[in-house]
Coordinates of N, CA and C in Angstrom, one line a residue:
X1 N -15.6 -3.6 81.5 CA -15.1 -2.6 82.4 C -13.7 -2.2 82.0
X2 N -13.1 -1.2 82.7 CA -11.8 -0.7 82.4 C -10.7 -1.7 82.5
X3 N -10.8 -2.6 83.5 CA -9.8 -3.6 83.8 C -9.8 -4.6 82.6
X4 N -11.0 -5.1 82.2 CA -11.1 -6.0 81.1 C -10.6 -5.5 79.8
X5 N -10.8 -4.2 79.6 CA -10.3 -3.6 78.4 C -8.8 -3.5 78.4
X6 N -8.3 -3.2 79.6 CA -6.8 -3.2 79.7 C -6.2 -4.5 79.5
X7 N -6.8 -5.6 80.0 CA -6.3 -6.9 79.8 C -6.4 -7.3 78.3
X8 N -7.5 -7.0 77.7 CA -7.6 -7.3 76.2 C -6.5 -6.6 75.4
X9 N -6.2 -5.3 75.8 CA -5.2 -4.6 75.1 C -3.8 -5.2 75.3
X10 N -3.6 -5.7 76.5 CA -2.3 -6.3 76.8 C -2.2 -7.6 76.0
X11 N -3.2 -8.4 75.9 CA -3.2 -9.7 75.2 C -2.9 -9.4 73.7
X12 N -3.5 -8.3 73.1 CA -3.3 -8.0 71.7 C -1.9 -7.5 71.5
X13 N -1.4 -6.7 72.5 CA 0.0 -6.2 72.4 C 1.0 -7.4 72.4
X14 N 0.7 -8.3 73.3 CA 1.6 -9.5 73.4 C 1.6 -10.3 72.1
X15 N 0.4 -10.5 71.5 CA 0.3 -11.2 70.3 C 1.1 -10.5 69.1
X16 N 1.0 -9.2 69.1 CA 1.6 -8.4 68.0 C 3.1 -8.5 68.2
X17 N 3.6 -8.4 69.4 CA 5.1 -8.4 69.7 C 5.6 -9.8 69.5
X18 N 4.8 -10.9 69.7 CA 5.2 -12.2 69.5 C 5.4 -12.6 68.0
X19 N 4.5 -12.0 67.2 CA 4.5 -12.3 65.7 C 4.4 -11.0 65.0
X20 N 5.4 -10.1 65.0 CA 5.3 -8.8 64.4 C 5.0 -8.8 62.9
X21 N 5.7 -9.7 62.2 CA 5.5 -9.8 60.7 C 4.1 -10.1 60.4
X22 N 3.5 -11.2 61.0 CA 2.1 -11.5 60.8 C 1.2 -10.4 61.1
X23 N 1.4 -9.7 62.2 CA 0.6 -8.6 62.6 C 0.6 -7.5 61.6
X24 N 1.8 -7.2 61.1 CA 2.0 -6.2 60.1 C 1.2 -6.5 58.8
X25 N 1.3 -7.8 58.4 CA 0.6 -8.2 57.1 C -0.9 -8.1 57.3
X26 N -1.4 -8.6 58.5 CA -2.8 -8.5 58.7 C -3.3 -7.1 58.8
X27 N -2.6 -6.2 59.5 CA -3.0 -4.8 59.6 C -3.0 -4.1 58.3
X28 N -2.0 -4.3 57.5 CA -1.9 -3.7 56.1 C -3.0 -4.2 55.3
X29 N -3.3 -5.5 55.3 CA -4.4 -6.1 54.5 C -5.7 -5.5 54.9
X30 N -5.9 -5.4 56.2 CA -7.2 -4.8 56.7 C -7.4 -3.4 56.2
X31 N -6.3 -2.6 56.3 CA -6.4 -1.2 55.9 C -6.6 -1.0 54.4
X32 N -5.9 -1.9 53.6 CA -6.1 -1.8 52.2 C -7.5 -2.3 51.8
X33 N -8.1 -3.3 52.5 CA -9.5 -3.7 52.2 C -10.4 -2.5 52.5
X34 N -10.2 -1.8 53.6 CA -11.0 -0.7 54.0 C -10.9 0.4 53.0
X35 N -9.8 0.5 52.3 CA -9.6 1.6 51.3 C -10.0 1.3 49.9
X36 N -10.5 0.1 49.7 CA -10.8 -0.3 48.3 C -11.9 0.5 47.7
X37 N -12.9 1.1 48.4 CA -13.9 2.0 47.8 C -13.3 3.2 47.1
X38 N -12.1 3.6 47.4 CA -11.4 4.7 46.8 C -11.1 4.4 45.3
X39 N -10.9 3.1 45.0 CA -10.6 2.8 43.6 C -11.8 3.1 42.7
X40 N -13.0 2.9 43.1 CA -14.2 3.2 42.3 C -14.8 4.6 42.6
X41 N -14.1 5.4 43.3 CA -14.7 6.7 43.7 C -14.7 7.6 42.4
X42 N -15.8 8.3 42.2 CA -16.0 9.2 41.1 C -16.0 10.6 41.6
X43 N -15.2 11.5 41.0 CA -15.2 12.9 41.4 C -16.2 13.7 40.6
X44 N -17.0 14.5 41.3 CA -18.0 15.3 40.6 C -19.2 15.6 41.5
X45 N -20.2 16.2 41.0 CA -21.4 16.5 41.7 C -22.3 15.3 41.8
X46 N -23.2 15.3 42.7 CA -24.1 14.2 42.9 C -25.2 14.3 41.8
X47 N -25.5 13.2 41.2 CA -26.5 13.1 40.1 C -27.6 12.1 40.6
X48 N -28.5 11.8 39.7 CA -29.5 10.8 40.0 C -29.0 9.4 40.3
X49 N -27.8 9.1 39.8 CA -27.2 7.8 40.1 C -27.0 7.5 41.5
X50 N -26.8 8.6 42.3 CA -26.5 8.5 43.7 C -27.7 8.2 44.6
X51 N -28.9 8.4 44.0 CA -30.2 8.2 44.7 C -30.6 6.7 44.7
X52 N -31.3 6.2 45.7 CA -31.8 4.9 45.8 C -32.9 4.7 44.7
X53 N -32.9 3.5 44.1 CA -33.8 3.2 43.0 C -35.3 3.2 43.5
X54 N -35.5 3.1 44.8 CA -36.9 3.0 45.3 C -37.6 4.4 45.3
X55 N -36.8 5.5 45.2 CA -37.4 6.8 45.3 C -38.2 7.1 44.0
X56 N -39.4 7.7 44.2 CA -40.3 8.0 43.1 C -39.7 9.1 42.2
X57 N -38.9 10.0 42.9 CA -38.3 11.1 42.1 C -37.3 10.6 41.1
X58 N -36.5 9.6 41.5 CA -35.6 9.0 40.6 C -36.3 8.2 39.5
X59 N -37.3 7.5 39.9 CA -38.1 6.7 38.9 C -38.7 7.6 37.8
X60 N -39.2 8.8 38.3 CA -39.8 9.7 37.4 C -38.8 10.3 36.4
X61 N -37.6 10.6 36.9 CA -36.5 11.1 36.1 C -36.0 10.1 35.1
X62 N -36.0 8.9 35.5 CA -35.6 7.8 34.6 C -36.6 7.6 33.5
X63 N -37.9 7.7 33.8 CA -39.0 7.6 32.8 C -38.9 8.8 31.9
X64 N -38.6 10.0 32.4 CA -38.5 11.1 31.5 C -37.3 11.0 30.5
X65 N -36.2 10.4 31.0 CA -35.0 10.2 30.1 C -35.4 9.2 29.1
X66 N -36.1 8.2 29.4 CA -36.4 7.1 28.4 C -37.4 7.6 27.4
X67 N -38.3 8.5 27.8 CA -39.3 9.0 26.8 C -38.8 10.2 26.0
X68 N -38.0 11.0 26.7 CA -37.4 12.2 26.0 C -35.9 12.3 26.3
X69 N -35.1 11.4 25.7 CA -33.7 11.3 26.0 C -32.9 12.5 25.9
X70 N -33.3 13.5 25.0 CA -32.5 14.7 24.8 C -33.1 15.9 25.4
X71 N -34.2 15.7 26.1 CA -34.8 16.9 26.8 C -34.0 17.3 28.0
X72 N -33.9 18.6 28.2 CA -33.1 19.1 29.3 C -33.6 20.4 29.8
X73 N -33.6 20.6 31.2 CA -33.9 21.8 31.8 C -32.6 22.7 32.0
X74 N -31.4 22.1 31.8 CA -30.2 22.8 31.9 C -29.3 22.5 30.7
X75 N -29.6 23.1 29.6 CA -28.9 22.8 28.3 C -27.4 23.3 28.3
X76 N -26.7 22.8 27.4 CA -25.3 23.2 27.2 C -25.4 24.6 26.4
X77 N -24.5 25.5 26.7 CA -24.5 26.8 26.1 C -23.2 26.9 25.3
X78 N -23.4 27.0 24.0 CA -22.2 27.2 23.1 C -22.1 28.7 22.8
X79 N -21.1 29.4 23.2 CA -20.9 30.8 23.0 C -19.9 31.1 21.9
X80 N -20.3 31.8 20.8 CA -19.3 32.1 19.7 C -19.0 33.5 19.8
X81 N -17.7 33.8 20.0 CA -17.2 35.2 20.1 C -16.8 35.7 18.7
X82 N -17.7 36.4 18.1 CA -17.4 36.9 16.7 C -18.6 37.5 16.2
X83 N -18.5 38.3 15.1 CA -19.7 39.0 14.5 C -20.8 38.0 14.2
X84 N -21.9 38.1 14.8 CA -23.0 37.1 14.5 C -23.6 37.2 13.2
X85 N -23.5 38.4 12.5 CA -24.1 38.6 11.2 C -23.2 38.3 10.1
X86 N -21.9 37.9 10.4 CA -21.0 37.6 9.3 C -21.4 36.3 8.6
X87 N -21.2 36.2 7.3 CA -21.6 34.9 6.6 C -20.8 33.7 7.1
X88 N -19.5 33.9 7.5 CA -18.8 32.8 8.0 C -19.3 32.3 9.3
X89 N -19.7 33.2 10.2 CA -20.2 32.8 11.5 C -21.6 32.1 11.3
X90 N -22.4 32.6 10.5 CA -23.7 32.0 10.2 C -23.6 30.6 9.6
X91 N -22.7 30.5 8.7 CA -22.4 29.2 8.1 C -21.9 28.2 9.1
X92 N -21.0 28.6 10.0 CA -20.5 27.7 11.0 C -21.6 27.3 12.0
X93 N -22.4 28.2 12.4 CA -23.5 27.9 13.3 C -24.5 27.0 12.6
X94 N -24.8 27.2 11.3 CA -25.7 26.2 10.6 C -25.1 24.8 10.6
X95 N -23.8 24.7 10.4 CA -23.1 23.4 10.4 C -23.2 22.8 11.7
X96 N -23.0 23.6 12.8 CA -23.1 23.1 14.1 C -24.5 22.6 14.4
X97 N -25.5 23.3 14.0 CA -26.9 22.9 14.2 C -27.3 21.6 13.5
X98 N -26.8 21.4 12.3 CA -27.0 20.2 11.6 C -26.3 19.0 12.3
X99 N -25.1 19.2 12.8 CA -24.4 18.1 13.4 C -25.1 17.7 14.7
X100 N -25.6 18.7 15.5 CA -26.3 18.4 16.7 C -27.6 17.7 16.4
X101 N -28.3 18.1 15.4 CA -29.6 17.5 15.0 C -29.4 16.0 14.6
X102 N -28.2 15.7 14.1 CA -28.0 14.3 13.6 C -27.5 13.4 14.8
X103 N -27.2 14.0 15.9 CA -26.7 13.2 17.1 C -27.8 13.1 18.1
X104 N -28.2 11.8 18.3 CA -29.3 11.5 19.2 C -29.1 11.9 20.6
X105 N -27.9 12.3 21.1 CA -27.7 12.7 22.4 C -28.1 14.1 22.7
X106 N -28.3 14.9 21.6 CA -28.7 16.3 21.8 C -30.1 16.5 21.4
X107 N -30.7 17.5 22.1 CA -32.1 17.9 21.8 C -32.2 19.1 20.9
X108 N -33.3 19.9 21.2 CA -33.6 21.1 20.4 C -32.5 22.1 20.5
X109 N -32.2 22.7 19.4 CA -31.2 23.8 19.3 C -31.9 25.1 19.1
X110 N -31.4 26.1 20.0 CA -31.9 27.4 19.9 C -30.7 28.4 19.7
X111 N -30.9 29.3 18.8 CA -29.8 30.2 18.5 C -30.2 31.7 18.8
X112 N -29.4 32.3 19.6 CA -29.7 33.7 19.9 C -28.4 34.6 19.5
X113 N -28.7 35.7 18.8 CA -27.6 36.5 18.3 C -27.6 37.9 19.0
X114 N -26.5 38.3 19.4 CA -26.3 39.6 20.0 C -25.3 40.5 19.3
X115 N -25.7 41.2 18.3 CA -24.8 41.9 17.4 C -24.0 43.0 18.2
X116 N -24.6 43.6 19.2 CA -23.9 44.7 19.9 C -22.7 44.2 20.7
X117 N -22.8 42.9 21.2 CA -21.8 42.3 21.9 C -20.9 41.4 21.1
X118 N -21.2 41.2 19.8 CA -20.5 40.3 18.9 C -20.5 38.9 19.4
X119 N -21.7 38.4 19.9 CA -21.8 37.1 20.4 C -23.0 36.4 19.8
X120 N -22.8 35.1 19.7 CA -23.9 34.2 19.3 C -23.9 33.0 20.3
X121 N -25.1 32.8 20.8 CA -25.3 31.7 21.9 C -26.2 30.6 21.3
X122 N -25.7 29.4 21.3 CA -26.4 28.3 20.8 C -26.7 27.4 22.0
X123 N -28.0 27.2 22.4 CA -28.4 26.4 23.5 C -28.9 25.1 22.9
X124 N -28.4 24.0 23.5 CA -28.8 22.6 23.1 C -29.0 21.7 24.3
X125 N -30.1 21.0 24.3 CA -30.4 20.0 25.4 C -29.5 18.8 25.3
X126 N -29.2 18.3 26.5 CA -28.3 17.2 26.6 C -28.7 16.1 27.5
X127 N -30.0 16.0 27.8 CA -30.6 15.0 28.6 C -31.2 15.5 29.9
X128 N -32.0 14.7 30.5 CA -32.7 15.1 31.7 C -31.8 15.3 32.9
X129 N -30.8 14.4 33.0 CA -29.8 14.5 34.1 C -28.5 15.2 33.6
X130 N -28.3 16.5 33.9 CA -27.1 17.1 33.3 C -25.8 16.6 33.9
X131 N -25.8 15.8 34.9 CA -24.6 15.3 35.5 C -24.3 13.9 35.3
X132 N -25.1 13.3 34.4 CA -24.9 11.9 34.1 C -23.7 11.7 33.2
X133 N -23.2 10.4 33.1 CA -22.0 10.1 32.3 C -22.3 10.4 30.8
X134 N -23.6 10.1 30.4 CA -23.9 10.4 29.0 C -23.9 11.9 28.7
X135 N -24.4 12.7 29.6 CA -24.4 14.1 29.3 C -23.0 14.7 29.3
X136 N -22.1 14.2 30.2 CA -20.7 14.7 30.3 C -20.0 14.2 29.0
X137 N -20.2 13.0 28.6 CA -19.6 12.5 27.4 C -20.0 13.3 26.2
X138 N -21.3 13.7 26.1 CA -21.8 14.5 25.0 C -21.1 15.9 25.0
X139 N -20.9 16.5 26.2 CA -20.2 17.8 26.2 C -18.7 17.6 25.8
X140 N -18.1 16.6 26.2 CA -16.7 16.3 25.8 C -16.6 16.2 24.3
X141 N -17.5 15.4 23.7 CA -17.5 15.3 22.3 C -17.8 16.6 21.6
X142 N -18.7 17.4 22.2 CA -19.1 18.6 21.6 C -17.8 19.6 21.5
X143 N -17.0 19.5 22.6 CA -15.8 20.4 22.6 C -14.7 19.9 21.7
X144 N -14.5 18.5 21.7 CA -13.3 18.0 21.0 C -13.6 17.6 19.6
X145 N -14.8 17.4 19.2 CA -15.1 16.9 17.8 C -16.1 17.7 17.0
X146 N -17.3 17.9 17.6 CA -18.3 18.6 16.8 C -18.0 20.0 16.5
X147 N -17.7 20.8 17.6 CA -17.4 22.2 17.4 C -16.2 22.4 16.5
X148 N -15.0 21.7 16.7 CA -13.9 21.9 15.8 C -14.2 21.6 14.3
X149 N -15.1 20.6 14.1 CA -15.5 20.3 12.7 C -16.3 21.4 12.1
X150 N -17.3 21.9 12.9 CA -18.2 23.0 12.4 C -17.5 24.3 12.2
X151 N -16.5 24.6 13.0 CA -15.9 25.9 13.0 C -14.5 25.8 12.4
X152 N -14.2 24.8 11.6 CA -12.9 24.7 11.0 C -12.6 25.9 10.1
X153 N -11.4 26.5 10.3 CA -11.1 27.7 9.5 C -11.6 29.0 10.0
X154 N -12.4 29.0 11.0 CA -12.9 30.2 11.6 C -12.0 30.8 12.6
X155 N -12.0 32.1 12.7 CA -11.1 32.8 13.6 C -11.7 33.1 15.0
X156 N -13.0 33.0 15.1 CA -13.7 33.4 16.4 C -13.4 32.3 17.4
X157 N -13.5 32.7 18.7 CA -13.4 31.7 19.8 C -14.7 31.1 20.1
X158 N -14.8 29.8 20.4 CA -16.0 29.1 20.8 C -15.8 28.5 22.1
X159 N -16.8 28.7 23.0 CA -16.8 28.2 24.4 C -18.0 27.4 24.7
X160 N -17.9 26.4 25.5 CA -19.0 25.6 25.9 C -19.2 25.8 27.4
X161 N -20.4 26.2 27.8 CA -20.7 26.4 29.3 C -22.0 25.7 29.7
X162 N -22.4 25.9 30.9 CA -23.6 25.2 31.4 C -23.2 24.3 32.6
X163 N -24.2 23.8 33.2 CA -24.0 22.9 34.4 C -23.1 21.7 34.1
X164 N -23.4 21.0 33.0 CA -22.6 19.9 32.6 C -21.2 20.2 32.3
X165 N -21.0 21.3 31.6 CA -19.6 21.7 31.3 C -18.8 22.1 32.5
X166 N -19.5 22.8 33.5 CA -18.8 23.1 34.7 C -18.4 21.9 35.5
X167 N -19.2 20.9 35.5 CA -18.8 19.6 36.2 C -17.7 18.9 35.4
X168 N -17.7 19.0 34.1 CA -16.6 18.4 33.3 C -15.3 19.1 33.6
X169 N -15.3 20.4 33.7 CA -14.1 21.2 34.0 C -13.6 20.9 35.4
X170 N -14.6 20.8 36.3 CA -14.2 20.5 37.7 C -13.4 19.2 37.8
X171 N -14.0 18.2 37.2 CA -13.4 16.8 37.2 C -12.0 16.9 36.5
X172 N -11.9 17.6 35.4 CA -10.6 17.7 34.7 C -9.5 18.4 35.6
X173 N -9.9 19.4 36.2 CA -9.0 20.1 37.1 C -8.6 19.3 38.3
X174 N -9.5 18.5 38.9 CA -9.2 17.6 40.0 C -8.2 16.5 39.5
X175 N -8.5 15.9 38.4 CA -7.7 14.9 37.9 C -6.3 15.4 37.6
X176 N -6.2 16.6 37.1 CA -4.8 17.1 36.7 C -4.0 17.6 38.0
X177 N -4.7 18.1 39.0 CA -3.9 18.7 40.1 C -3.9 17.9 41.3
X178 N -4.8 17.0 41.5 CA -4.8 16.2 42.7 C -3.5 15.4 42.9
X179 N -3.0 14.7 41.9 CA -1.7 13.9 42.1 C -0.6 14.9 42.5
X180 N -0.6 16.1 41.9 CA 0.5 17.0 42.2 C 0.4 17.5 43.7
X181 N -0.9 17.8 44.1 CA -1.1 18.3 45.4 C -0.7 17.2 46.5
X182 N -1.0 15.9 46.2 CA -0.7 14.9 47.1 C 0.8 14.7 47.2
X183 N 1.5 14.8 46.0 CA 3.0 14.6 46.0 C 3.6 15.8 46.8
X184 N 3.1 17.0 46.6 CA 3.6 18.2 47.3 C 3.4 18.0 48.9
X185 N 2.2 17.6 49.3 CA 2.0 17.5 50.7 C 2.8 16.3 51.3
X186 N 2.9 15.2 50.6 CA 3.7 14.1 51.1 C 5.2 14.4 51.1
X187 N 5.6 15.1 50.1 CA 7.0 15.4 50.0 C 7.4 16.4 51.1
X188 N 6.6 17.4 51.3 CA 6.8 18.4 52.4 C 6.8 17.8 53.8
X189 N 5.8 16.8 53.9 CA 5.7 16.1 55.2 C 7.0 15.3 55.5
X190 N 7.5 14.7 54.4 CA 8.7 13.9 54.6 C 9.9 14.7 55.0
X191 N 10.0 15.9 54.4 CA 11.1 16.8 54.7 C 11.0 17.3 56.1
X192 N 9.8 17.7 56.5 CA 9.6 18.3 57.9 C 9.8 17.2 59.0
X193 N 9.3 16.0 58.7 CA 9.5 14.9 59.7 C 10.9 14.4 59.8
X194 N 11.6 14.5 58.6 CA 13.1 14.1 58.6 C 13.9 15.1 59.5
X195 N 13.5 16.4 59.3 CA 14.2 17.4 60.1 C 13.9 17.3 61.6
X196 N 12.6 17.0 61.9 CA 12.2 16.9 63.3 C 12.8 15.7 64.0
X197 N 12.8 14.5 63.3 CA 13.2 13.3 63.9 C 14.6 12.8 63.5
X198 N 15.2 13.5 62.5 CA 16.6 13.2 62.0 C 16.7 11.8 61.6
X199 N 15.6 11.3 61.0 CA 15.6 9.9 60.5 C 14.6 9.8 59.3
X200 N 15.2 9.4 58.2 CA 14.3 9.2 57.0 C 13.4 8.0 57.2
X201 N 13.9 7.0 57.9 CA 13.1 5.8 58.1 C 11.8 6.1 58.9
X202 N 12.0 6.9 60.0 CA 10.8 7.3 60.8 C 9.8 8.1 60.0
X203 N 10.4 9.1 59.3 CA 9.5 10.0 58.4 C 8.8 9.2 57.4
X204 N 9.5 8.2 56.7 CA 8.8 7.4 55.7 C 7.8 6.5 56.3
X205 N 8.1 5.9 57.5 CA 7.1 5.1 58.1 C 5.8 5.9 58.5
X206 N 6.0 7.1 59.0 CA 4.9 7.9 59.4 C 4.0 8.2 58.2
X207 N 4.6 8.5 57.1 CA 3.8 8.8 55.9 C 3.1 7.6 55.4
X208 N 3.7 6.4 55.4 CA 3.1 5.2 54.9 C 1.9 4.9 55.8
X209 N 2.1 5.0 57.1 CA 1.0 4.7 58.1 C -0.1 5.7 57.9
X210 N 0.2 7.0 57.6 CA -0.9 8.0 57.4 C -1.7 7.6 56.1
X211 N -1.0 7.2 55.1 CA -1.7 6.8 53.8 C -2.6 5.6 54.1
X212 N -2.1 4.6 54.8 CA -2.9 3.4 55.1 C -4.1 3.7 56.0
X213 N -3.9 4.6 56.9 CA -5.0 4.9 57.8 C -6.0 5.9 57.2

């Protein structure tokens, strides 16, 4: 009933005021324990890893990955901005194709040339789950190691797109800007609360409590 709830609240309040330090330590420990899942939180789109293992759809996708590790319905798209008929571009695309063929993380390579647009598009499979850690690692290596080695000395621009590349870019942007956004929001809150209450202690306490809650 309402009376019992009121009495319980009074007893809790008396206990907190009697031992404020102990109550503070217990409350902070409880809030930190509740926030521990944030430490292992992964930023990105949902992949098959988020599904329960009992689902037949996930089991079928896992079986497909085991039998055809490089097969993909959403391949990575490598776009080369440059004359597709030039000997230099063709040689670089050939080197790229050989490097991808030697890497077990990648599947079949298909090359499409568009002379009127001065573009060459190389499509390569990167696994059944385009959002898995393995697929994202393959795209990162494709951008940072494989493509620079294949197109060393070439003047044309090379871009990597596709579903996996979009997710990689999203994660990188979040990792780069999220700390800055948090610092801006917390710093602005500190300034506004200090002006409102004319006390840095109150403003800082409010921010800490907000973070803990």
